[in-house]
Coordinates of C-alpha atoms in Angstrom, one line a residue:
M1 CA -12.9 36.7 15.4
A2 CA -9.3 37.2 14.3
I3 CA -6.7 34.5 15.0
S4 CA -3.8 35.7 17.0
N5 CA -0.2 35.2 15.9
K6 CA 0.2 32.8 18.8
E7 CA -2.8 30.7 17.7
L8 CA -1.5 30.8 14.1
E9 CA 1.9 29.5 15.2
F10 CA 0.3 26.8 17.3
N11 CA -1.8 25.6 14.3
K12 CA 1.2 25.6 12.0
N13 CA 3.2 23.5 14.5
D14 CA 0.2 21.2 15.0
D15 CA -0.1 20.6 11.3
A16 CA 3.6 19.9 10.9
M17 CA 3.6 17.4 13.7
R18 CA 0.5 15.6 12.4
L19 CA 2.1 15.3 9.0
K20 CA 5.1 13.7 10.6
I21 CA 2.9 11.3 12.6
S22 CA 1.0 10.3 9.5
A23 CA 4.3 9.6 7.7
L24 CA 5.4 7.5 10.6
E25 CA 2.1 5.5 10.5
R26 CA 2.5 4.9 6.8
E27 CA 5.9 3.5 7.2
L28 CA 4.8 1.3 10.2
N29 CA 1.9 -0.1 8.2
I30 CA 4.3 -1.2 5.5
I31 CA 6.6 -2.7 8.1
Y32 CA 3.7 -4.6 9.8
E33 CA 3.2 -6.4 6.5
G34 CA 6.5 -8.2 7.1
G35 CA 7.6 -10.0 4.0
G36 CA 4.4 -9.2 2.1
K37 CA 1.0 -10.7 1.3
K38 CA 2.3 -13.6 -0.7
R39 CA 4.5 -14.9 2.1
V40 CA 1.8 -14.3 4.6
D41 CA -0.7 -16.3 2.5
K42 CA 1.9 -19.1 2.2
L43 CA 2.4 -19.1 6.0
H44 CA -1.4 -19.4 6.5
A45 CA -1.7 -22.2 4.0
S46 CA 0.8 -24.2 6.0
G47 CA -1.5 -23.8 9.1
K48 CA 0.7 -21.2 10.8
L49 CA -0.1 -17.7 12.1
T50 CA 2.1 -14.7 11.5
A51 CA 4.4 -13.3 14.3
R52 CA 2.0 -10.4 14.9
E53 CA -1.1 -12.7 14.9
R54 CA 0.6 -14.9 17.4
I55 CA 1.4 -12.0 19.7
D56 CA -2.2 -10.7 19.4
L57 CA -3.6 -14.0 20.6
L58 CA -1.0 -14.3 23.4
L59 CA -1.4 -10.9 25.0
D60 CA -4.5 -9.9 27.0
P61 CA -7.0 -8.1 24.7
N62 CA -7.6 -4.4 25.0
T63 CA -4.5 -3.8 27.2
D64 CA -1.6 -1.4 26.7
R65 CA 1.4 -2.7 24.8
F66 CA 4.7 -1.2 23.6
E67 CA 6.5 -2.5 20.5
M68 CA 10.3 -2.1 20.7
G69 CA 12.3 -1.8 17.5
A70 CA 9.5 -1.8 14.8
I71 CA 11.7 0.4 12.7
A72 CA 14.9 -1.7 13.2
G73 CA 16.4 -2.6 9.8
F74 CA 14.6 0.3 8.1
E75 CA 16.2 0.9 4.6
M76 CA 19.0 -1.5 5.5
Y77 CA 20.1 -4.7 3.6
E78 CA 18.3 -3.6 0.5
E79 CA 20.7 -5.6 -1.6
H80 CA 19.3 -8.6 0.1
G81 CA 15.6 -7.6 -0.2
G82 CA 15.4 -5.7 3.1
C83 CA 14.6 -6.8 6.6
P84 CA 11.4 -5.1 7.9
A85 CA 11.4 -4.9 11.7
A86 CA 14.7 -6.8 11.7
G87 CA 12.7 -10.0 11.0
V88 CA 11.6 -10.3 14.6
V89 CA 8.7 -8.7 16.5
V90 CA 9.4 -7.6 20.1
V91 CA 6.5 -6.4 22.3
I92 CA 6.1 -5.5 26.0
G93 CA 2.6 -6.3 27.1
Y94 CA 0.4 -8.2 29.5
I95 CA -0.4 -12.0 29.7
K96 CA -3.0 -12.9 32.3
G97 CA -2.4 -9.5 33.9
K98 CA 1.4 -10.0 34.2
Q99 CA 3.8 -7.8 32.3
C100 CA 6.0 -9.8 29.9
I101 CA 8.2 -9.2 26.9
V102 CA 7.5 -11.3 23.8
V103 CA 10.0 -12.1 21.1
A104 CA 8.5 -13.6 17.9
N105 CA 10.5 -14.5 14.7
D106 CA 8.8 -13.3 11.6
A107 CA 9.0 -16.2 9.2
T108 CA 7.7 -14.1 6.3
V109 CA 11.1 -12.2 6.3
K110 CA 13.7 -14.5 4.8
A111 CA 12.2 -17.5 6.7
G112 CA 12.9 -15.7 10.0
A113 CA 16.7 -15.7 9.3
W114 CA 19.0 -13.6 11.6
F115 CA 20.6 -10.5 10.1
P116 CA 23.1 -8.5 12.1
I117 CA 20.3 -6.1 13.2
T118 CA 18.2 -9.1 14.2
G119 CA 20.8 -10.2 16.7
K120 CA 21.1 -6.7 18.1
K121 CA 17.3 -6.4 18.5
N122 CA 17.1 -9.8 20.3
L123 CA 19.9 -8.8 22.6
R124 CA 18.1 -5.6 23.4
A125 CA 15.0 -7.6 24.3
Q126 CA 17.0 -9.8 26.6
E127 CA 18.7 -6.7 28.1
I128 CA 15.2 -5.3 28.9
A129 CA 14.2 -8.6 30.5
M130 CA 17.4 -8.7 32.6
E131 CA 17.3 -5.1 33.7
N132 CA 13.7 -5.4 34.8
R133 CA 13.3 -9.0 35.8
L134 CA 10.6 -9.3 33.1
P135 CA 9.4 -12.8 32.1
I136 CA 10.4 -13.4 28.4
I137 CA 8.4 -15.5 25.9
Y138 CA 10.2 -16.6 22.7
L139 CA 8.0 -17.6 19.8
V140 CA 10.6 -19.4 17.6
D141 CA 10.2 -19.7 13.8
S142 CA 13.6 -19.1 12.3
A143 CA 15.9 -20.6 9.6
G144 CA 18.9 -19.5 11.7
V145 CA 21.8 -17.1 10.7
F146 CA 21.5 -15.4 7.3
L147 CA 24.5 -17.0 5.7
P148 CA 25.5 -14.3 3.3
M149 CA 26.2 -12.0 6.3
Q150 CA 27.4 -14.7 8.8
D151 CA 30.6 -12.8 9.5
E152 CA 28.6 -9.9 10.9
I153 CA 26.3 -12.1 13.1
F154 CA 28.2 -15.1 14.3
P155 CA 31.5 -14.8 16.2
D156 CA 31.7 -11.5 18.1
K157 CA 30.8 -10.8 21.7
E158 CA 27.5 -9.0 20.9
H159 CA 26.6 -11.5 18.1
F160 CA 24.3 -14.6 17.9
G161 CA 26.0 -16.6 20.6
R162 CA 25.4 -14.0 23.2
I163 CA 21.7 -14.9 23.1
F164 CA 22.4 -18.3 24.6
R165 CA 24.8 -16.9 27.1
N166 CA 22.0 -14.6 28.2
N167 CA 19.6 -17.5 28.4
A168 CA 21.9 -19.1 31.0
V169 CA 22.5 -15.9 32.9
M170 CA 18.7 -15.1 33.1
S171 CA 18.0 -18.5 34.3
S172 CA 20.5 -18.0 37.2
M173 CA 18.8 -14.7 37.9
G174 CA 15.4 -16.4 38.3
I175 CA 13.9 -14.6 35.2
V176 CA 11.2 -16.8 33.7
Q177 CA 11.8 -17.9 30.1
I178 CA 9.3 -19.8 28.0
S179 CA 10.0 -20.9 24.4
A180 CA 7.5 -22.2 21.8
V181 CA 8.9 -23.8 18.7
M182 CA 6.3 -22.9 16.2
G183 CA 8.3 -23.5 13.0
S184 CA 12.0 -24.0 12.2
C185 CA 14.5 -24.0 15.0
V186 CA 17.9 -25.1 13.5
A187 CA 21.6 -25.3 14.2
G188 CA 22.8 -23.0 17.1
G189 CA 19.3 -21.6 17.4
A190 CA 18.2 -24.9 18.7
Y191 CA 19.8 -24.1 22.0
L192 CA 17.5 -21.1 22.7
P193 CA 14.3 -23.0 23.5
I194 CA 16.2 -25.7 25.4
M195 CA 18.0 -23.2 27.6
S196 CA 14.6 -21.7 28.5
D197 CA 12.8 -22.9 31.6
E198 CA 10.0 -24.6 29.7
S199 CA 9.5 -25.3 26.0
L200 CA 6.6 -26.2 23.8
I201 CA 6.6 -27.5 20.2
V202 CA 3.7 -27.4 17.7
N203 CA 2.9 -30.8 16.1
K204 CA 3.8 -31.1 12.3
T205 CA 5.0 -27.5 12.0
G206 CA 7.7 -27.2 14.7
T207 CA 11.1 -28.8 14.3
I208 CA 14.3 -28.7 16.3
F209 CA 17.7 -30.1 15.2
L210 CA 21.3 -29.1 15.0
A211 CA 21.3 -30.2 11.4
G212 CA 18.4 -30.7 9.0
S213 CA 17.8 -33.8 6.9
Y214 CA 19.8 -32.6 3.9
L215 CA 22.9 -31.8 6.0
V216 CA 22.6 -35.1 7.9
K217 CA 22.6 -36.9 4.5
A218 CA 25.6 -35.0 3.4
A219 CA 27.5 -35.3 6.7
I220 CA 26.9 -39.0 7.7
G221 CA 24.9 -40.5 4.8
E222 CA 21.8 -41.1 6.9
T223 CA 18.5 -40.7 5.1
I224 CA 15.7 -39.3 7.3
D225 CA 12.9 -36.7 7.0
N226 CA 12.8 -33.6 9.2
E227 CA 9.7 -34.6 11.2
T228 CA 11.2 -37.9 12.3
L229 CA 14.5 -36.2 12.9
G230 CA 13.3 -33.4 15.1
G231 CA 9.5 -33.0 15.1
A232 CA 7.1 -32.7 18.1
T233 CA 6.6 -36.5 18.6
T234 CA 10.4 -37.1 18.6
H235 CA 11.2 -34.3 21.0
T236 CA 8.4 -34.9 23.5
E237 CA 8.3 -38.8 23.5
I238 CA 11.8 -39.9 22.6
S239 CA 14.4 -37.2 23.3
G240 CA 12.6 -35.4 26.0
V241 CA 13.9 -32.1 24.6
C242 CA 10.5 -30.3 24.8
D243 CA 8.0 -30.3 27.6
Y244 CA 4.7 -29.8 25.8
N245 CA 3.4 -31.2 22.5
V246 CA 0.6 -28.9 21.2
E247 CA -1.6 -29.4 18.2
N248 CA -1.5 -25.9 16.6
D249 CA -0.6 -22.3 17.1
E250 CA -3.8 -21.5 19.0
E251 CA -3.3 -24.3 21.5
C252 CA 0.3 -23.4 21.9
L253 CA -0.5 -19.8 22.8
K254 CA -3.3 -20.8 25.2
T255 CA -0.9 -23.1 27.0
I256 CA 1.7 -20.3 27.3
R257 CA -1.0 -18.1 28.8
D258 CA -1.8 -20.8 31.3
L259 CA 1.9 -21.2 32.3
V260 CA 2.3 -17.4 32.8
D261 CA -0.8 -17.3 34.9
K262 CA 0.8 -19.4 37.6
I263 CA 4.0 -17.3 37.9
G264 CA 4.4 -16.0 41.4
Q265 CA 5.0 -12.4 42.3
S266 CA 8.6 -11.2 43.1
E267 CA 9.7 -8.5 45.4
N268 CA 9.4 -5.1 43.8
A269 CA 11.5 -1.9 43.8
G270 CA 9.0 0.1 45.8
F271 CA 8.5 3.0 43.4
D272 CA 5.7 5.2 44.7
R273 CA 2.4 5.1 42.8
K274 CA -1.0 6.7 43.5
E275 CA -4.2 6.8 41.5
S276 CA -3.6 8.1 38.0
V277 CA -5.0 11.6 37.1
A278 CA -5.2 12.7 33.5
P279 CA -3.3 15.9 32.6
K280 CA -5.4 19.1 32.6
K281 CA -3.7 20.0 29.4
N282 CA -4.5 17.9 26.4
P283 CA -1.5 15.6 25.6
K284 CA -2.0 16.4 21.9
D285 CA -1.3 20.1 22.6
V286 CA 2.3 19.0 22.4
Y287 CA 1.8 19.1 18.6
G288 CA 1.2 22.8 18.6
I289 CA 3.7 23.7 21.4
L290 CA 6.8 22.2 19.8
P291 CA 7.9 24.6 17.0
A292 CA 8.0 23.2 13.5
D293 CA 11.0 25.5 13.0
R294 CA 13.5 23.8 15.4
S295 CA 15.4 27.1 15.8
K296 CA 12.5 28.8 17.5
P297 CA 12.3 28.9 21.3
Y298 CA 9.6 27.4 23.5
S299 CA 9.0 26.6 27.1
V300 CA 9.5 22.9 28.0
R301 CA 7.2 23.5 31.1
E302 CA 4.3 23.6 28.6
I303 CA 5.4 20.2 27.3
I304 CA 5.7 18.8 30.8
K305 CA 2.1 19.9 31.6
C306 CA 0.9 17.8 28.7
I307 CA 2.6 14.7 30.1
V308 CA 2.3 14.7 33.9
D309 CA -0.7 14.0 36.1
D310 CA -3.1 16.9 36.6
S311 CA -0.5 19.0 34.6
D312 CA 1.1 19.6 38.0
F313 CA 4.7 19.5 39.0
T314 CA 7.1 20.9 41.7
E315 CA 10.1 22.6 40.1
Y316 CA 13.5 22.3 41.8
K317 CA 15.7 25.4 41.8
S318 CA 13.4 27.1 39.3
D319 CA 15.5 30.4 39.4
Y320 CA 18.9 28.7 38.9
G321 CA 20.3 26.9 35.9
K322 CA 17.4 28.0 33.8
S323 CA 18.4 26.1 30.6
I324 CA 17.4 22.8 32.3
V325 CA 14.1 22.3 34.1
C326 CA 14.2 19.8 37.0
A327 CA 10.9 18.8 38.5
Y328 CA 9.1 16.3 40.6
A329 CA 5.7 15.0 39.2
R330 CA 3.6 12.0 38.6
I331 CA 3.0 10.2 35.4
D332 CA 0.0 7.8 35.4
G333 CA 0.3 7.8 39.1
W334 CA 4.0 7.0 39.3
A335 CA 6.3 9.4 41.1
V336 CA 9.0 10.7 38.7
G337 CA 11.9 13.2 38.6
I338 CA 12.0 15.0 35.3
V339 CA 15.2 16.5 33.8
A340 CA 14.2 18.5 30.7
N341 CA 16.1 20.9 28.3
N342 CA 14.4 24.2 28.3
R343 CA 14.4 26.0 24.9
E344 CA 13.6 29.5 26.1
I345 CA 16.1 32.3 25.9
V346 CA 16.5 33.5 29.4
K347 CA 18.7 35.7 31.6
N348 CA 20.7 34.2 34.5
A349 CA 21.2 35.9 37.9
K350 CA 24.2 37.9 36.4
G351 CA 21.9 39.3 33.7
E352 CA 23.7 37.2 31.0
M353 CA 21.6 35.8 28.2
Q354 CA 21.4 32.0 28.0
F355 CA 20.3 30.2 24.9
G356 CA 17.7 27.5 24.9
G357 CA 18.8 23.9 24.5
V358 CA 22.3 24.6 25.6
I359 CA 23.7 23.2 28.9
Y360 CA 25.5 25.8 31.0
S361 CA 27.5 25.2 34.1
D362 CA 24.8 26.2 36.5
S363 CA 22.3 23.9 34.7
A364 CA 24.7 21.0 34.9
D365 CA 25.3 21.6 38.6
K366 CA 21.6 21.8 39.3
S367 CA 20.8 18.7 37.3
A368 CA 23.5 16.7 39.1
R369 CA 22.2 17.6 42.5
F370 CA 18.6 16.8 41.4
I371 CA 19.6 13.4 40.0
M372 CA 21.3 12.6 43.3
N373 CA 18.2 13.5 45.2
C374 CA 16.0 11.3 43.1
N375 CA 18.3 8.4 43.8
Q376 CA 18.2 9.2 47.5
K377 CA 14.4 9.1 47.4
N378 CA 14.0 6.1 45.1
I379 CA 12.3 8.1 42.3
P380 CA 12.7 7.0 38.7
L381 CA 14.1 9.6 36.3
V382 CA 12.7 10.9 33.0
F383 CA 14.9 12.8 30.6
L384 CA 13.3 15.1 28.0
Q385 CA 16.0 15.7 25.4
D386 CA 16.1 18.7 23.2
V387 CA 19.7 19.7 23.5
T388 CA 22.3 21.2 21.2
G389 CA 25.2 20.5 23.6
F390 CA 27.2 22.2 26.3
M391 CA 28.1 25.9 26.1
V392 CA 31.5 26.6 24.5
G393 CA 33.8 29.6 24.5
S394 CA 36.4 31.1 26.9
K395 CA 33.9 32.2 29.5
S396 CA 32.5 28.7 29.8
E397 CA 35.9 27.0 29.7
H398 CA 37.3 29.3 32.3
G399 CA 34.2 28.8 34.4
G400 CA 34.7 25.0 34.5
I401 CA 32.0 23.8 32.1
I402 CA 33.9 20.5 31.6
K403 CA 34.0 19.9 35.4
D404 CA 30.3 20.7 35.8
G405 CA 29.4 18.6 32.8
A406 CA 31.4 15.7 34.2
K407 CA 29.6 16.1 37.5
M408 CA 26.2 15.8 35.8
V409 CA 27.3 12.8 33.6
S410 CA 28.7 11.0 36.7
A411 CA 25.5 11.6 38.7
M412 CA 23.4 10.3 35.8
A413 CA 25.6 7.4 34.8
N414 CA 25.8 5.9 38.3
S415 CA 22.1 6.3 38.9
V416 CA 20.5 3.2 40.5
V417 CA 17.0 4.3 39.9
P418 CA 15.7 3.5 36.4
K419 CA 16.1 6.1 33.7
F420 CA 13.8 6.8 30.7
T421 CA 14.7 9.0 27.9
I422 CA 12.4 10.8 25.4
V423 CA 14.2 12.5 22.5
T424 CA 11.7 15.3 21.7
G425 CA 14.0 17.4 19.4
N426 CA 17.7 17.8 19.1
S427 CA 20.1 15.3 20.6
Y428 CA 23.5 16.6 19.7
G429 CA 27.1 16.0 20.9
A430 CA 27.9 15.6 24.6
G431 CA 24.3 16.8 25.3
N432 CA 23.1 13.4 24.2
Y433 CA 25.4 11.8 26.8
A434 CA 24.5 14.1 29.7
M435 CA 20.8 13.8 29.0
C436 CA 21.0 10.0 29.2
G437 CA 21.5 8.8 25.6
K438 CA 21.6 5.2 24.7
A439 CA 25.2 4.7 26.0
Y440 CA 24.0 5.5 29.6
D441 CA 21.5 2.6 30.0
P442 CA 18.1 4.1 29.9
R443 CA 15.5 1.3 30.5
L444 CA 13.7 2.7 27.5
I445 CA 14.7 5.4 25.0
V446 CA 12.3 6.6 22.4
G447 CA 12.1 9.5 20.0
W448 CA 9.3 11.7 18.8
P449 CA 9.0 12.2 15.0
T450 CA 10.9 15.5 15.5
A451 CA 14.0 13.9 17.0
E452 CA 17.4 14.4 15.6
L453 CA 20.5 12.5 16.8
A454 CA 24.0 13.6 15.7
V455 CA 27.3 15.1 16.8
M456 CA 26.0 18.5 15.7
G457 CA 23.2 20.0 13.6
G458 CA 23.1 19.5 9.8
S459 CA 24.0 23.0 8.7
A460 CA 26.9 23.3 11.1
A461 CA 28.3 19.9 10.3
A462 CA 27.9 20.5 6.5
K463 CA 29.9 23.7 6.8
V464 CA 32.7 22.0 8.6
L465 CA 32.7 19.1 6.1
L466 CA 32.5 21.5 3.2
Q467 CA 35.6 23.3 4.3
I468 CA 37.5 20.0 4.4
E469 CA 36.1 18.9 1.0
V470 CA 36.9 22.3 -0.7
A471 CA 40.4 22.3 0.8
S472 CA 41.0 18.8 -0.6
L473 CA 39.8 19.7 -4.1
K474 CA 41.8 22.9 -4.2
A475 CA 44.9 20.9 -3.2
K476 CA 44.3 18.8 -6.3
G477 CA 44.2 21.9 -8.4
E478 CA 40.5 22.2 -8.9
E479 CA 38.8 25.6 -9.1
I480 CA 35.7 25.9 -6.9
S481 CA 33.1 28.3 -8.2
P482 CA 30.3 29.6 -5.9
E483 CA 27.8 27.4 -7.7
R484 CA 30.1 24.3 -7.3
E485 CA 30.5 25.1 -3.6
K486 CA 26.7 25.4 -3.1
E487 CA 26.3 22.0 -4.9
L488 CA 28.8 20.4 -2.6
F489 CA 27.2 22.0 0.5
D490 CA 23.7 20.7 -0.5
T491 CA 25.1 17.2 -1.2
I492 CA 26.9 17.0 2.1
K493 CA 24.0 18.5 4.1
N494 CA 21.4 16.1 2.5
R495 CA 23.6 13.1 3.4
Y496 CA 24.1 14.3 6.9
D497 CA 20.4 15.2 7.4
K498 CA 19.4 11.7 6.5
Q499 CA 21.8 10.3 9.1
T500 CA 20.3 12.6 11.8
S501 CA 16.7 11.6 11.2
P502 CA 14.8 9.5 13.9
Y503 CA 14.3 6.7 11.3
Y504 CA 18.1 6.4 10.8
A505 CA 18.5 6.2 14.6
A506 CA 15.6 3.7 15.1
S507 CA 16.7 1.5 12.3
R508 CA 20.0 0.9 14.1
L509 CA 18.3 0.7 17.5
W510 CA 20.0 3.8 18.9
I511 CA 16.4 4.5 20.1
D512 CA 13.9 1.8 20.9
A513 CA 11.0 3.3 18.9
I514 CA 9.6 6.4 17.3
I515 CA 6.4 7.3 19.0
D516 CA 3.4 9.7 18.7
P517 CA 4.1 12.3 21.4
A518 CA 0.6 11.6 22.8
E519 CA 1.8 8.1 23.7
T520 CA 4.6 9.4 26.0
R521 CA 2.7 8.9 29.2
K522 CA 1.8 5.3 28.3
V523 CA 5.4 4.4 27.4
I524 CA 6.9 5.9 30.6
S525 CA 4.2 4.3 32.8
M526 CA 4.8 0.9 31.3
G527 CA 8.5 1.4 31.6
I528 CA 8.3 2.2 35.3
E529 CA 6.0 -0.7 35.9
M530 CA 8.5 -3.1 34.4
A531 CA 11.4 -1.5 36.2
N532 CA 9.5 -1.9 39.5
H533 CA 10.0 -5.6 39.2
K534 CA 13.7 -5.3 40.2
K535 CA 15.3 -3.6 43.2
A536 CA 18.6 -1.7 42.8
E537 CA 21.5 -4.1 43.3
K538 CA 23.9 -1.6 44.7
P539 CA 23.8 1.6 46.8
Y540 CA 24.0 4.9 44.9
N541 CA 27.6 6.1 44.7
V542 CA 28.8 8.7 42.2
G543 CA 32.4 8.0 42.8
V544 CA 34.9 10.9 42.6
I545 CA 33.5 14.2 41.2
Q546 CA 35.0 17.6 41.3
T547 CA 32.9 20.3 43.0

């Protein structure tokens, strides 16, 4: 039986996506090795577990988890030997059935030292804890600030010191913080466990002090070893700095599980949840639906059917503003409002062609109204981003595209229900903003391997940059042949394309993770569950918007 063109296209798309997922898995497997086998072996020889082994023992077995920022630091700081996963592992998971966020220093990466991206990742973890009233567990094993880059991690508002400010603020908010000193904990970093609600220290391997023995000797001439200066016995029997003296990593993690087990339930946000129903459409069908050629159109409704319960949704204003699909649905039982860029080429009511992935005035107007309705009904919002931007040109400008775009941005930015963003494809220009990019406080923002984040697409940007480059060279008297112009274009485009890749975005924490599209339901469900721990602290008010 002959294969139809549609089936052939589906298979080509499926193959392309699976190759991207395989490439992602290869990179992640390298990242999961941390500082490498030799350093892992050295850690084990000292009686310690790795950060990931600690997290595996701490979390409930065979339960869902989401690792935030695994790709943070990717291809960064290579002159210093690299910084896989930013030297710290952050996982949202379950301890004794309670959802928590765990932050574990990776001592195999520069002894757990803090690079600039390490600070950014730790602050993101605390932000997630504060936004969602999520208990946070710190597994401390760090040599402190990476001194060669101290100017980029120490003094600014979003630098190292903000961590301890957040410790204090979270404590005042009633957010549970538990710290375990399972290795080095030095200098300013010593404040983190002691500003937590409770702290544990592992005998013989955990130490806390403002200055180690060498610095003490240099500063005041006192000769003392690190264990006597700041070990477990010192801090649980003499100083009273720590609350629990535990014999090894395993006992430490068991004790944390016992402590979390006793945490009482807080008032929740009241998001509606019913029994989960699997999609009728296979979630992995997304692989074949999303075109490998990103310029080709497709219906986002088919993507939505792969994500939502029973593949069923109720579309809002389906015949109006067709370049965005707005719909009510359930994901793993949770009620959600979905705002998704549609990549079909369609006609509006006036018979005018509208291009997929572009936000038009009617789509922006519809989306703003839908976002307001979701806030009115206490329904979390899910944004599926595949957007090239807002429509340009005289017709759009005269029609008030800026006004309608501002209305959508205002409605979204002031949302008091939690927002979750999935970057499935393009995320360009102001479209990134309107569809709840990182600057607009999504509780979680993740990308598929097909995601691209930039001001504009690679070819368009390269053409603009090429014009500037050619004009500059001609002004200097250089003749530009067609071959030289193509060489310049290719160089500029390759550099720009690298910056638009999801790895570039994830390495800098513009997105929290790159995920297999088939994991989208799980990530959204875990995100809504954590968001349900905290009620909105203000009424919904969009402020002044022009209608």
